[in-house]
Coordinates of C-alpha atoms in Angstrom, one line a residue:
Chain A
X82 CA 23.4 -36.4 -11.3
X83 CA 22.4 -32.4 -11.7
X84 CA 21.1 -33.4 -7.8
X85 CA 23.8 -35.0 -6.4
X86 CA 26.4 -32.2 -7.8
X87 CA 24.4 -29.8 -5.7
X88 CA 23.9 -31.7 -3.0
X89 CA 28.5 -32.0 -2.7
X90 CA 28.8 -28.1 -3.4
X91 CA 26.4 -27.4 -0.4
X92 CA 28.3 -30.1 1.6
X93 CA 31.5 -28.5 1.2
X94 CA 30.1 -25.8 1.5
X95 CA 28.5 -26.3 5.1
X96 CA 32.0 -28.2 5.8
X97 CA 33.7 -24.9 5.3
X98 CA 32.0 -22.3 7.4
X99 CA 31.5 -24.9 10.1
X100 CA 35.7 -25.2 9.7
X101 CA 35.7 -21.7 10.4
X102 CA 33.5 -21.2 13.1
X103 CA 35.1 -23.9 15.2
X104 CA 38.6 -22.9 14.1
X105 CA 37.8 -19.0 15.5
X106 CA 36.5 -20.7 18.5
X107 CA 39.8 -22.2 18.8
X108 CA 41.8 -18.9 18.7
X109 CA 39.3 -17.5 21.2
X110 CA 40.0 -20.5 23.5
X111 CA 44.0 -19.5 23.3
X112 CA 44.6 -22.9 21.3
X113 CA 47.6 -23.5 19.3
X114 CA 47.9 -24.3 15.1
X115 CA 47.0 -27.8 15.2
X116 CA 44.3 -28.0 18.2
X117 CA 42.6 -24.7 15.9
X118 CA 42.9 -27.0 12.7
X119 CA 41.8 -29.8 15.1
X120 CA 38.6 -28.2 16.2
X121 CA 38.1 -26.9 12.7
X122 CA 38.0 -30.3 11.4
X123 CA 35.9 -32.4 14.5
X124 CA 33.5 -29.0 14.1
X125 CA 33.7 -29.7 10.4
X126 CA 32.7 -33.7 10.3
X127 CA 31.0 -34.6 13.5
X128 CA 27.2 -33.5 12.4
X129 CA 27.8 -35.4 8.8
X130 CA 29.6 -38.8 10.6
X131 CA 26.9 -39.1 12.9
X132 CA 24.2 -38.8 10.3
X133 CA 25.6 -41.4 8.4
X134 CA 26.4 -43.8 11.1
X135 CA 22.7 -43.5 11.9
X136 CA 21.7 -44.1 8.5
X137 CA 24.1 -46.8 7.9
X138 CA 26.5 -45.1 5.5
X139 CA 29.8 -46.4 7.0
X140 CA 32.2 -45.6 6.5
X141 CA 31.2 -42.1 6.9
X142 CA 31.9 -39.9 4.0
X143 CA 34.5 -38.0 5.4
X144 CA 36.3 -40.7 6.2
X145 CA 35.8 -42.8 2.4
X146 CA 37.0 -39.2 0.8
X147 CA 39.6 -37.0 1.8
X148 CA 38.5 -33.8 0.4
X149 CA 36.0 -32.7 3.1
X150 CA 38.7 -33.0 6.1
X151 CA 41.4 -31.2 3.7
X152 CA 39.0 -28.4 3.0
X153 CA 38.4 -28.2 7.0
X154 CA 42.3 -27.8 7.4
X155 CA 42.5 -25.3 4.9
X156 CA 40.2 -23.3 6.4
X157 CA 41.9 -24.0 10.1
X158 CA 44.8 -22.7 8.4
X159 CA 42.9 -19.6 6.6
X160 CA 41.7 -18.4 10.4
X161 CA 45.0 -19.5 12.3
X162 CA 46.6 -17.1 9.5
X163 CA 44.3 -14.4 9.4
X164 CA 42.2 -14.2 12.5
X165 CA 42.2 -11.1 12.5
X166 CA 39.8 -10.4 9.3
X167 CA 37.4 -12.7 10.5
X168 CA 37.2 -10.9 14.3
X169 CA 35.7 -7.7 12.4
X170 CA 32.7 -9.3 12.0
X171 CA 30.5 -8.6 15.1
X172 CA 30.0 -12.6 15.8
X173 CA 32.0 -14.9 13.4
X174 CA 31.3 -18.3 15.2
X175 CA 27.4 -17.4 15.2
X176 CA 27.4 -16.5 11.8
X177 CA 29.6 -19.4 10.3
X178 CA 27.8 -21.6 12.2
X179 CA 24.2 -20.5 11.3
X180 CA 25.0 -20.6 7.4
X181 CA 26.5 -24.6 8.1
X182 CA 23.1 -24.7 10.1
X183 CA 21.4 -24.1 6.9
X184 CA 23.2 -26.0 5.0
X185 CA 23.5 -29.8 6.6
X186 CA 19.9 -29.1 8.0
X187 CA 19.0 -29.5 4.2
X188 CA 22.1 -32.3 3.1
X189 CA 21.4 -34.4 5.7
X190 CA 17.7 -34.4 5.6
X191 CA 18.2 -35.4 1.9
X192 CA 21.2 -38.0 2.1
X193 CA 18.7 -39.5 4.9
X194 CA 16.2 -40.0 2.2
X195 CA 18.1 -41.5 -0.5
X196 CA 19.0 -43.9 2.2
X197 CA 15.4 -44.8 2.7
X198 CA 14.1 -42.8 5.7
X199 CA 10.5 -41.6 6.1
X200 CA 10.4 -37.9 5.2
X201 CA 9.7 -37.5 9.6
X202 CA 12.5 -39.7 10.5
X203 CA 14.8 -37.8 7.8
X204 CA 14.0 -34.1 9.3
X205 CA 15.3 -35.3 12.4
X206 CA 18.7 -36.8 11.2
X207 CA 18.6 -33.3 9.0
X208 CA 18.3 -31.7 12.1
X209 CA 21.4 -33.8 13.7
X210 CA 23.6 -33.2 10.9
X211 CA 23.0 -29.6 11.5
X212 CA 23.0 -28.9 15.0
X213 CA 25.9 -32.3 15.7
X214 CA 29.1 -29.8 14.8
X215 CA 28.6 -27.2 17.0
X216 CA 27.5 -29.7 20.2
X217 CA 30.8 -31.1 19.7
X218 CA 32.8 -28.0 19.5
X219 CA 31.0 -26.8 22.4
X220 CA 31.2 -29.8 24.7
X221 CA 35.6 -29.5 23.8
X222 CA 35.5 -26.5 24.5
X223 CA 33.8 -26.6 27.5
X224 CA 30.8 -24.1 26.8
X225 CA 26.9 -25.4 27.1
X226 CA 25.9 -26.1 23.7
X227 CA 24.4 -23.0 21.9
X228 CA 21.4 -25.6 21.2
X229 CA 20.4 -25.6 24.5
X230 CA 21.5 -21.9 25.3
X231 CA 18.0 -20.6 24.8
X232 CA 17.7 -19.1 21.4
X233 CA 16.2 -20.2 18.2
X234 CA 18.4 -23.1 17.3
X235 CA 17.6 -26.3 16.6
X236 CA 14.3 -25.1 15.4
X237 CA 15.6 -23.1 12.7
X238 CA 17.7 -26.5 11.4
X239 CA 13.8 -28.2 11.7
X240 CA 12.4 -25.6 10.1
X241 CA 14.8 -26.0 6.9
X242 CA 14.3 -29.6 6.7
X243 CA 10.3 -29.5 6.7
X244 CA 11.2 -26.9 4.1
X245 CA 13.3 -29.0 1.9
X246 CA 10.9 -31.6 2.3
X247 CA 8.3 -29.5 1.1
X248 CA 9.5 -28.5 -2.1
X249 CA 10.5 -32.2 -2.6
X250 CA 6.6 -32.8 -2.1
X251 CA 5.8 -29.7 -4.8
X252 CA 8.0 -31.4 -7.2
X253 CA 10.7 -28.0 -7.1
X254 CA 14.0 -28.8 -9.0
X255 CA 16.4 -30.0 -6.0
X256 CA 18.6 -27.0 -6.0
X257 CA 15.9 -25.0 -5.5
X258 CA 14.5 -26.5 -2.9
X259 CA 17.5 -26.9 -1.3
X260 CA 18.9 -23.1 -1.1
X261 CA 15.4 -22.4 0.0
X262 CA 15.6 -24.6 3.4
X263 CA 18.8 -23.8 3.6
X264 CA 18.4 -20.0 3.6
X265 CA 15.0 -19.8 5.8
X266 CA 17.4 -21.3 8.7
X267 CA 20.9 -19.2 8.1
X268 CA 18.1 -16.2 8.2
X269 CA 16.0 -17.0 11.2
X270 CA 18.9 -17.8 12.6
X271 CA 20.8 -14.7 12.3
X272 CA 17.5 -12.7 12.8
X273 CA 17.6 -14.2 16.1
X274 CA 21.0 -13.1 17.5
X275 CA 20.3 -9.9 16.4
X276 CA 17.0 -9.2 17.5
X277 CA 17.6 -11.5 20.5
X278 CA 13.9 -13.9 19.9
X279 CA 13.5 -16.4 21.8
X280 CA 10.9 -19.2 22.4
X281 CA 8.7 -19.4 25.4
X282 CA 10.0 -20.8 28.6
X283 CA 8.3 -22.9 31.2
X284 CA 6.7 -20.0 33.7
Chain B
X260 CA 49.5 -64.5 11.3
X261 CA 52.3 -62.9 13.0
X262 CA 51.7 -59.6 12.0
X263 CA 47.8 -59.7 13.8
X264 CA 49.7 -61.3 16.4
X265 CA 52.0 -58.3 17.2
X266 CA 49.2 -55.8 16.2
X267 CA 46.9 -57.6 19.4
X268 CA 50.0 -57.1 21.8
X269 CA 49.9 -53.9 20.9
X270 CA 46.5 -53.5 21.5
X271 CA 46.7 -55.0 24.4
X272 CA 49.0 -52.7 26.2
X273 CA 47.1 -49.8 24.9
X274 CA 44.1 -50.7 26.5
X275 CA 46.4 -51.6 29.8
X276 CA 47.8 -48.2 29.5
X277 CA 44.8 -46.0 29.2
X278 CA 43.1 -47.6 31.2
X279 CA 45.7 -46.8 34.1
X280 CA 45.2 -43.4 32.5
X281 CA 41.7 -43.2 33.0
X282 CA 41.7 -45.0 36.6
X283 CA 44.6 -42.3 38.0
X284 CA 41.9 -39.4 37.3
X285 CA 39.0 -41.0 38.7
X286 CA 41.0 -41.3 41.8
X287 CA 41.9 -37.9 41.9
X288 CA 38.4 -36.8 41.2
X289 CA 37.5 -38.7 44.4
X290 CA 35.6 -41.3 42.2
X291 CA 34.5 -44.5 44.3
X292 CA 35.9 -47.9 42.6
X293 CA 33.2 -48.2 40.4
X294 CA 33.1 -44.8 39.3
X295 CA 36.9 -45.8 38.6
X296 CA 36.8 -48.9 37.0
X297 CA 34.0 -47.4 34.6
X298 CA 36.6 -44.6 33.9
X299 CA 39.5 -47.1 33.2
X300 CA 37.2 -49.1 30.7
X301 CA 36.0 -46.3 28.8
X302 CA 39.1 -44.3 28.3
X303 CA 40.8 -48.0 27.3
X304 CA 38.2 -48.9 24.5
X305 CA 36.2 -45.6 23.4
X306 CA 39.0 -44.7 20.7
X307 CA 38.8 -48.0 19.5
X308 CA 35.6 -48.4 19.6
X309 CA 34.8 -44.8 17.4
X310 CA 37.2 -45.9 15.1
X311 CA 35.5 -50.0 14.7
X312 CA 32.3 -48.1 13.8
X313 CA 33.8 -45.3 11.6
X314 CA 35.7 -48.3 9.6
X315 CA 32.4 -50.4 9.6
X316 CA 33.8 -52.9 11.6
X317 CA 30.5 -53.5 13.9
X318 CA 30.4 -55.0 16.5
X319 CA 33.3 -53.2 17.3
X320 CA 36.2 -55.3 19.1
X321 CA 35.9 -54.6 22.4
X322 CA 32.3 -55.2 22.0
X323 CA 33.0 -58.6 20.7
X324 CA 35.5 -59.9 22.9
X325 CA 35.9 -59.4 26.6
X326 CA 39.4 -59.7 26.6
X327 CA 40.1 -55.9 26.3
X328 CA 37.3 -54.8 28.6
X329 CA 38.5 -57.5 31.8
X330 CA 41.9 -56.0 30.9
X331 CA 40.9 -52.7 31.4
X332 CA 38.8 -53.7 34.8
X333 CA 42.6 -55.2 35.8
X334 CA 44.1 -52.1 35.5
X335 CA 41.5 -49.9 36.9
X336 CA 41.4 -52.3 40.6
X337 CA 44.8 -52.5 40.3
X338 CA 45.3 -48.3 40.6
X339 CA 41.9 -48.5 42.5
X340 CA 44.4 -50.6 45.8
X341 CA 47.8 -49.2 44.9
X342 CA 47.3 -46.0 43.0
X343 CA 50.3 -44.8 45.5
X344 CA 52.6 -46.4 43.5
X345 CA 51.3 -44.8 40.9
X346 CA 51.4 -41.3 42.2
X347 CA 55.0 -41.3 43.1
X348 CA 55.4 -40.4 39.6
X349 CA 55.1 -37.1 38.2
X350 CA 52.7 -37.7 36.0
X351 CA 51.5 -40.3 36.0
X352 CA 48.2 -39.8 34.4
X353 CA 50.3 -38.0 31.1
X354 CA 52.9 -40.4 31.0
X355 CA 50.6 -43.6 30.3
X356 CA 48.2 -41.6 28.4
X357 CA 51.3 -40.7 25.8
X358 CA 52.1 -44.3 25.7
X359 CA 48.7 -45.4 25.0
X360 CA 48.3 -42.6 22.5
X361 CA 51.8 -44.2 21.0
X362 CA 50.1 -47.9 20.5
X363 CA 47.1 -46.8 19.4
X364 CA 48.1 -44.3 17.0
X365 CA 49.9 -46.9 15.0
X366 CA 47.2 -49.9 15.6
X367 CA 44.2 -47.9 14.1
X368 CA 46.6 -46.8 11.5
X369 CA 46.9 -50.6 10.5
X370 CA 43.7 -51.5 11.3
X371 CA 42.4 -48.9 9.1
X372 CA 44.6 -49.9 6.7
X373 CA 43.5 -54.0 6.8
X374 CA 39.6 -52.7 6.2
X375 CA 40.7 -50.8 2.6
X376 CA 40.9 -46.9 3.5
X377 CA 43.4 -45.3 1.7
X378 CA 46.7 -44.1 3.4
X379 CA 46.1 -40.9 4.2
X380 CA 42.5 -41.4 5.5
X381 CA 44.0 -44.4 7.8
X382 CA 46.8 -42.1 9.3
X383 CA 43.9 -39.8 10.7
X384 CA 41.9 -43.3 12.1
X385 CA 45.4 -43.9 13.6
X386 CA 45.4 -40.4 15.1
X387 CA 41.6 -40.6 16.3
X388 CA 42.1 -43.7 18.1
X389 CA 45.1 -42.5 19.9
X390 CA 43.3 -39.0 21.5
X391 CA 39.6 -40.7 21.1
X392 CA 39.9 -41.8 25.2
X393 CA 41.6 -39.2 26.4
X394 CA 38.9 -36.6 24.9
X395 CA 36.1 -38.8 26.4
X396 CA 38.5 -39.2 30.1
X397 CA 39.0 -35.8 29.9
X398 CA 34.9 -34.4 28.9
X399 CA 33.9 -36.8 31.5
X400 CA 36.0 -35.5 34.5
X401 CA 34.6 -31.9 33.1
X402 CA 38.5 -30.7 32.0
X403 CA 39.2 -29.1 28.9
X404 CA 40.4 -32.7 26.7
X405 CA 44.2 -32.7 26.5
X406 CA 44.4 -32.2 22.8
X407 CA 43.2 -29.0 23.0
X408 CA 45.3 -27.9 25.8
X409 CA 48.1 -26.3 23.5
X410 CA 50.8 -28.8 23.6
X411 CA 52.1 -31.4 21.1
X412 CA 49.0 -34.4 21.4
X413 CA 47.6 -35.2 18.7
X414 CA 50.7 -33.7 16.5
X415 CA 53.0 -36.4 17.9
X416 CA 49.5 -39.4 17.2
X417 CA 49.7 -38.5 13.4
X418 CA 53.7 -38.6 13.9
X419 CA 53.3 -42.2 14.5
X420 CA 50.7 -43.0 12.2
X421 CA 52.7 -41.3 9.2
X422 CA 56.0 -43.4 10.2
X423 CA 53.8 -47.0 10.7
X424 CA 53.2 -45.7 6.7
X425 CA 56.5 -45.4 5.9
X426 CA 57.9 -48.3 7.2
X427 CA 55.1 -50.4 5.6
X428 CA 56.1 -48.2 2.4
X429 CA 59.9 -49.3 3.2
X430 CA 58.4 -52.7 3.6
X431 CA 60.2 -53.0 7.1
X432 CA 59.0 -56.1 8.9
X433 CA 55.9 -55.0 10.5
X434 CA 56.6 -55.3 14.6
X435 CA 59.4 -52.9 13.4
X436 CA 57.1 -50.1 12.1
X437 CA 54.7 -50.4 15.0
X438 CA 57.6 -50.5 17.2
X439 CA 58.8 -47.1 15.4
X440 CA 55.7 -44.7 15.1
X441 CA 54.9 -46.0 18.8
X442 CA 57.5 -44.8 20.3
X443 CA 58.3 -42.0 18.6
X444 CA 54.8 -40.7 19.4
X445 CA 55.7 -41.8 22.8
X446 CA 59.3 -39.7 22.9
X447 CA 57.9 -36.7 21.3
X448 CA 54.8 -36.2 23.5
X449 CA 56.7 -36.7 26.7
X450 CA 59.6 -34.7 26.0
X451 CA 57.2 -31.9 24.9
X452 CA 55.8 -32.7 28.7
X453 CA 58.7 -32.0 30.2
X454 CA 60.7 -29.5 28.2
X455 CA 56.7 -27.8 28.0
X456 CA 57.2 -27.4 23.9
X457 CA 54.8 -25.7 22.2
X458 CA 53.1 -25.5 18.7
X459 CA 52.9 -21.7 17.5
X460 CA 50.0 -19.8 18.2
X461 CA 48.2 -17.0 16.8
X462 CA 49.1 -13.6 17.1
Chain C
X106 CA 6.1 -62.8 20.2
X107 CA 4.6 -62.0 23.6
X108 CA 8.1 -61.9 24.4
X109 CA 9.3 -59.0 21.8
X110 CA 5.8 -56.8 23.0
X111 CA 7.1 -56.8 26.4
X112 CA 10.6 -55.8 25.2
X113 CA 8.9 -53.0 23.2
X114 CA 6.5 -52.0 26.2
X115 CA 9.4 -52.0 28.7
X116 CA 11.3 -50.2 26.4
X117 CA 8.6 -47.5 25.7
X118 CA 8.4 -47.0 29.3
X119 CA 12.0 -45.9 29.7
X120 CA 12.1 -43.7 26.6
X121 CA 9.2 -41.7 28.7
X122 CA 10.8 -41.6 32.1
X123 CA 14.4 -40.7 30.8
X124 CA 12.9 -38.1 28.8
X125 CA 10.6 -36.9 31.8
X126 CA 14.6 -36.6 33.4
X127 CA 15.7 -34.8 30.5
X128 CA 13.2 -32.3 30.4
X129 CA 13.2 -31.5 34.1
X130 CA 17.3 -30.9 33.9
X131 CA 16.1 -28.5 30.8
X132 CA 13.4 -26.6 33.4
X133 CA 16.2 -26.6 35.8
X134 CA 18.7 -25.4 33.3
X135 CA 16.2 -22.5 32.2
X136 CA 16.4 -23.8 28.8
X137 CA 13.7 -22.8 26.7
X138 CA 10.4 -25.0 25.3
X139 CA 12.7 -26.5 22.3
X140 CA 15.7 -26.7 24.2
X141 CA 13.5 -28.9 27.0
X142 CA 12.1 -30.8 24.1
X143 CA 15.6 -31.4 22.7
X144 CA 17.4 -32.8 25.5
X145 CA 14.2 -34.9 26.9
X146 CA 14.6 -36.8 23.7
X147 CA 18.2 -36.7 23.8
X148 CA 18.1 -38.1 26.8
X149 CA 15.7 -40.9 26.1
X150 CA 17.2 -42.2 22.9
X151 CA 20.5 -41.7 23.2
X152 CA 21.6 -44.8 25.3
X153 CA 19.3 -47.0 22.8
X154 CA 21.2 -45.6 20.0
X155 CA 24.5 -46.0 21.3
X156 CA 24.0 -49.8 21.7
X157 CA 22.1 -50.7 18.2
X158 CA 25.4 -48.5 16.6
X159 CA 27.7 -51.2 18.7
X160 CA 25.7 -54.4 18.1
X161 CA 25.1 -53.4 14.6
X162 CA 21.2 -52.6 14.3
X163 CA 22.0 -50.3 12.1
X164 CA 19.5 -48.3 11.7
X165 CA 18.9 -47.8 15.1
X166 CA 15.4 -48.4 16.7
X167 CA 14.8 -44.8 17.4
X168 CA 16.3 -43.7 13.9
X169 CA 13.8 -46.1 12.0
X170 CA 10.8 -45.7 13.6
X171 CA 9.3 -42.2 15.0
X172 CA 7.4 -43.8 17.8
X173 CA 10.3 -43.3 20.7
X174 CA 10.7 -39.5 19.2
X175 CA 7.6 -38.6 19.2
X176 CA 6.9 -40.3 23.2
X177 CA 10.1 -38.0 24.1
X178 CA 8.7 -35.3 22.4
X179 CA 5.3 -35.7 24.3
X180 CA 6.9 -36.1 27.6
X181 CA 8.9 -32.9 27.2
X182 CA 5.9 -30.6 26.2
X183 CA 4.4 -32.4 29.6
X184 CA 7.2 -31.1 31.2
X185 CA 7.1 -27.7 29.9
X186 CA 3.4 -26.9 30.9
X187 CA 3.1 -28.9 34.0
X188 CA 6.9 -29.3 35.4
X189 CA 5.2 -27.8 39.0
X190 CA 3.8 -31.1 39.5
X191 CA 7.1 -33.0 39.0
X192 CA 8.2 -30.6 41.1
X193 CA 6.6 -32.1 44.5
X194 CA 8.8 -35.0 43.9
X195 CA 11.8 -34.3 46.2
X196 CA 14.2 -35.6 43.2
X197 CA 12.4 -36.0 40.4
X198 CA 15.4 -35.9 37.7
X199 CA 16.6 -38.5 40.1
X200 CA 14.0 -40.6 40.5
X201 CA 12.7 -40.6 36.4
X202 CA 16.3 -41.6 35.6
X203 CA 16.6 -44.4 38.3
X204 CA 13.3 -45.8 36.7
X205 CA 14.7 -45.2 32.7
X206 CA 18.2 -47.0 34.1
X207 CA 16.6 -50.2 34.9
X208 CA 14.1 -50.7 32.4
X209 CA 17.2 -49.6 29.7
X210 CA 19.8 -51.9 31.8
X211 CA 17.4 -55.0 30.8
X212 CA 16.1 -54.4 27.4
X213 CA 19.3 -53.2 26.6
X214 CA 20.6 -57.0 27.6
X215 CA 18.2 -58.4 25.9
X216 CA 18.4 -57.0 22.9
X217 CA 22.4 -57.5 22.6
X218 CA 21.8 -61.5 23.6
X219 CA 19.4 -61.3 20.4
X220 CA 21.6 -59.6 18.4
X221 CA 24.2 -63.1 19.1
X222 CA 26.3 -61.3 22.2
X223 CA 27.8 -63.6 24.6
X224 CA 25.9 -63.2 28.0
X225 CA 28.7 -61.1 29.7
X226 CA 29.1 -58.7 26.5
X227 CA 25.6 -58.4 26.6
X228 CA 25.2 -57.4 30.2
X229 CA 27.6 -54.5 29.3
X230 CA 25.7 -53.4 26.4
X231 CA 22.4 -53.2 28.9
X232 CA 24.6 -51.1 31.2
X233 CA 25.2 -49.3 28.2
X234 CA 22.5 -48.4 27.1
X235 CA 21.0 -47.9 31.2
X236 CA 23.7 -45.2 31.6
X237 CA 24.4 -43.8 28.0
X238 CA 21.0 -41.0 27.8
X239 CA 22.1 -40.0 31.3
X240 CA 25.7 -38.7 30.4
X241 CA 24.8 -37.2 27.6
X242 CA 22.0 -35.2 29.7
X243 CA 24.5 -34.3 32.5
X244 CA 27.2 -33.5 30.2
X245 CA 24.8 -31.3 27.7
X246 CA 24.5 -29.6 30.6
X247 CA 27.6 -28.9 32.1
X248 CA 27.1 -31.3 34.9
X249 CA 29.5 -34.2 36.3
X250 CA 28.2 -37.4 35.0
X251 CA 25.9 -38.9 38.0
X252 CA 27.8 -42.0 36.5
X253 CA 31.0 -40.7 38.0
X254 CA 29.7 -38.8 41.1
X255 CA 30.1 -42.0 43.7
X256 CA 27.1 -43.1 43.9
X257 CA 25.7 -46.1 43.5
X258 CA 24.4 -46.1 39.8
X259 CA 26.1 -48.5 36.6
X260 CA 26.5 -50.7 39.3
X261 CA 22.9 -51.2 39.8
X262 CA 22.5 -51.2 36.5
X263 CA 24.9 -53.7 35.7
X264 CA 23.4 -55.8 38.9
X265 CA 19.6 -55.7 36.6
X266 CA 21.2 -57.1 33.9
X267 CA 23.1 -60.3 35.3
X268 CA 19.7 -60.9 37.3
X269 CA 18.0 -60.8 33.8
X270 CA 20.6 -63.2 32.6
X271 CA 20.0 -65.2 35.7
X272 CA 16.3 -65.3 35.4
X273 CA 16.9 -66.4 30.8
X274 CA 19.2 -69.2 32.5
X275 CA 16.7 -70.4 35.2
X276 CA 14.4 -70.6 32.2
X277 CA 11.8 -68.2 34.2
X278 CA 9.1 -66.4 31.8
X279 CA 10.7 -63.4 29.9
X280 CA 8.3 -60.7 31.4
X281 CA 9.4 -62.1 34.8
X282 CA 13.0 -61.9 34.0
X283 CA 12.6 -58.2 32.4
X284 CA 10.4 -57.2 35.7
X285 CA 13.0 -58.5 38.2
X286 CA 15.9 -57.0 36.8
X287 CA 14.4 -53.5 36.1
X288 CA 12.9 -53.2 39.8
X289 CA 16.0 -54.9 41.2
X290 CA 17.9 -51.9 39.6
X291 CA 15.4 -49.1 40.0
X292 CA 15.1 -49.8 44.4
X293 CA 18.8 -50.5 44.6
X294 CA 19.2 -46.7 43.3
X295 CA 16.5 -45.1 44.7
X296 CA 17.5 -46.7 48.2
X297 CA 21.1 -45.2 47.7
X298 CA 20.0 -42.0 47.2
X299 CA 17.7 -41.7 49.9
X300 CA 20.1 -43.6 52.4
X301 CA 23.3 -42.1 50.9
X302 CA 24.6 -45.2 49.9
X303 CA 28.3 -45.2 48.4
X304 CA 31.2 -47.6 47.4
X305 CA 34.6 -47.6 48.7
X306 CA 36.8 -44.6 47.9
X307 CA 40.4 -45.3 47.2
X308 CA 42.3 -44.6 51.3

């Protein structure tokens, strides 16, 4: 029960800043009020929707409950209202997105094991639910998908989940656990941008 | 009985209007007839379709039936031979994409409603099965999708879906609230065509 | 049960060569060693996926069992370290895909007849699932789906999966059916890229 609490605060969590880096994404693409909450939202769901209509969890949570898609508009709203705070930051969408990288890398890699997926199979869909968000709000708004751009992406999400899988295997209390994978991608992640690493490419 | 009877007319022309949709921009991509056809079907059935599996109705309908899918084939030979006729309007690709955003706005609404979600979640079902095909017409023809283009889309889809709630809440006969939400989804999204209203936008 | 190992051996085969495509678009694209592993297996399962979430196998194939992961995964780090050699192919993306659309375009038929699809539904579902990893690979990359670009392609998928129904009605054995339709697919494509085979454009 202690679990499953956690497990909805990083959810909502992870909803929230992937609400905000799609809804910046939206002012930056000259959209109006309701195609920024739009994106904020689609940005918002996609990764989780997909991960449960793979696992069989339909409906989808965010469309059995309300709360996650009224959180995204709120925080549409939030960035529609006060841009402006947010721009200060030297890369908003990156950095939004990499914490809700983090954070559904770990969710979904645990929601795919309650519903009965081998610990492999459930660091992929971990990976999904981390790295589906961002596809989406690239493919709208017509940019290549930062997972494909060449930097440390979707390996940072893998890297979460083999981490949360790992402290599942040492027995770590679940919140533990789950800030840990959570915080090894948001860090290599944004230690990427900044430093620019990148993984080998074909010669 | 009657009610599913009107709901499937409904449908029915929604799937005959995107579909024309879908068909008048493979033609001015310079699509071949297949290529066109293949457009008409998928911007007809992919909003239903997404929202079938998001309601856990699998197989989805136009998966189950063929009636919506030959219908769609229909319309896309019939622009494929006369899309002239088409042309002469102004536009004609907008103009049967409002319509079809209209009928399917208040049909997932319903159907949503018939499967047990709760009012507010169905309203935004209605409002992803209306812009659901034009996003994937609009993604596939490499164009920014039309609900992100700044103008009244998927505003005037959740219109329509919040007045087929009222009228159900009014207990109006049903062909009457689907009649209403259609078309004032319809009115309001081509009037903001052609008067070019807007939504605000950030400063 | 000779019957489902040829399903599973045909369908093994088409997870490699559409992720073989995949990769070498990644090569192409300059993505780096994850992004090329990425999109191989993006490529390979998503078609697959796509039709289990539509005829209900839910979870799907590729979700439930690592096998068709881990191929993609393998053909992708082939393609990293020895893409020169694809290379000498004058279209190898081309050609990989041509080979991943037939053997998908049958099994894919197959599969939906077993899953209680009426022969024409299920024909669409192998088209489906022929032409589903492909647009996801072209549009992941900022390409024009090659299902849109006028040539000959869901039409020879579609043209393997009626001869597979043909060859189930004629009662012929299932590895001949499976064998006909894939290659029946895989030269009609390859011809029309070689010969610049197109269908009618709209006057």
């Amino acid at each position: 029960m202690h679990f499953s609490l956690f497990l909805d605060i990083f959810n909502f969590i992870g909803i929230f800043v992937f609400a905000i880096s799609g809804a910046m994404r939206g002012v930056r693409a000259g959209l109006d009020i309701f195609g920024i909450v739009v994106l904020a939202v689609v940005t918002a769901v996609s990764g989780g929707i997909v991960r449960d209509v793979l696992i069989g969890a339909i409906p989808p949570q965010s469309i059995r409950d309300w709360h996650g898609i009224a959180l995204a508009v709120v925080a549409g709203l939030l960035v529609f209202f006060f841009h402006r705070l947010f721009e200060r930051m030297q890369y908003p969408v990156l950095l939004f997105d990499a914490a809700g990288l983090g954070l559904f890398a770990v969710t979904g890699t645990q929601k795919a094991l309650d519903y009965g997926l081998a610990p492999e199979m459930a660091a992929v869909l971990g990976m999904i639910s981390g790295i589906g968000g961002g596809i989406v709000r690239d493919v709208l708004t017509a940019q290549v998908p930062v997972v494909l751009r060449g930097d440390i992406y979707a390996s940072a999400a893998l890297l979460g989940a083999i981490l949360l899988l790992g402290g599942d295997w040492l027995q770590l209390p679940a919140w533990l656990s789950l800030l840990l994978g959570a915080s090894c991608t948001f860090v290599l992640r944004t230690l990427s941008i900044y430093r620019h690493w990148t993984l080998p490419h074909p010669r």
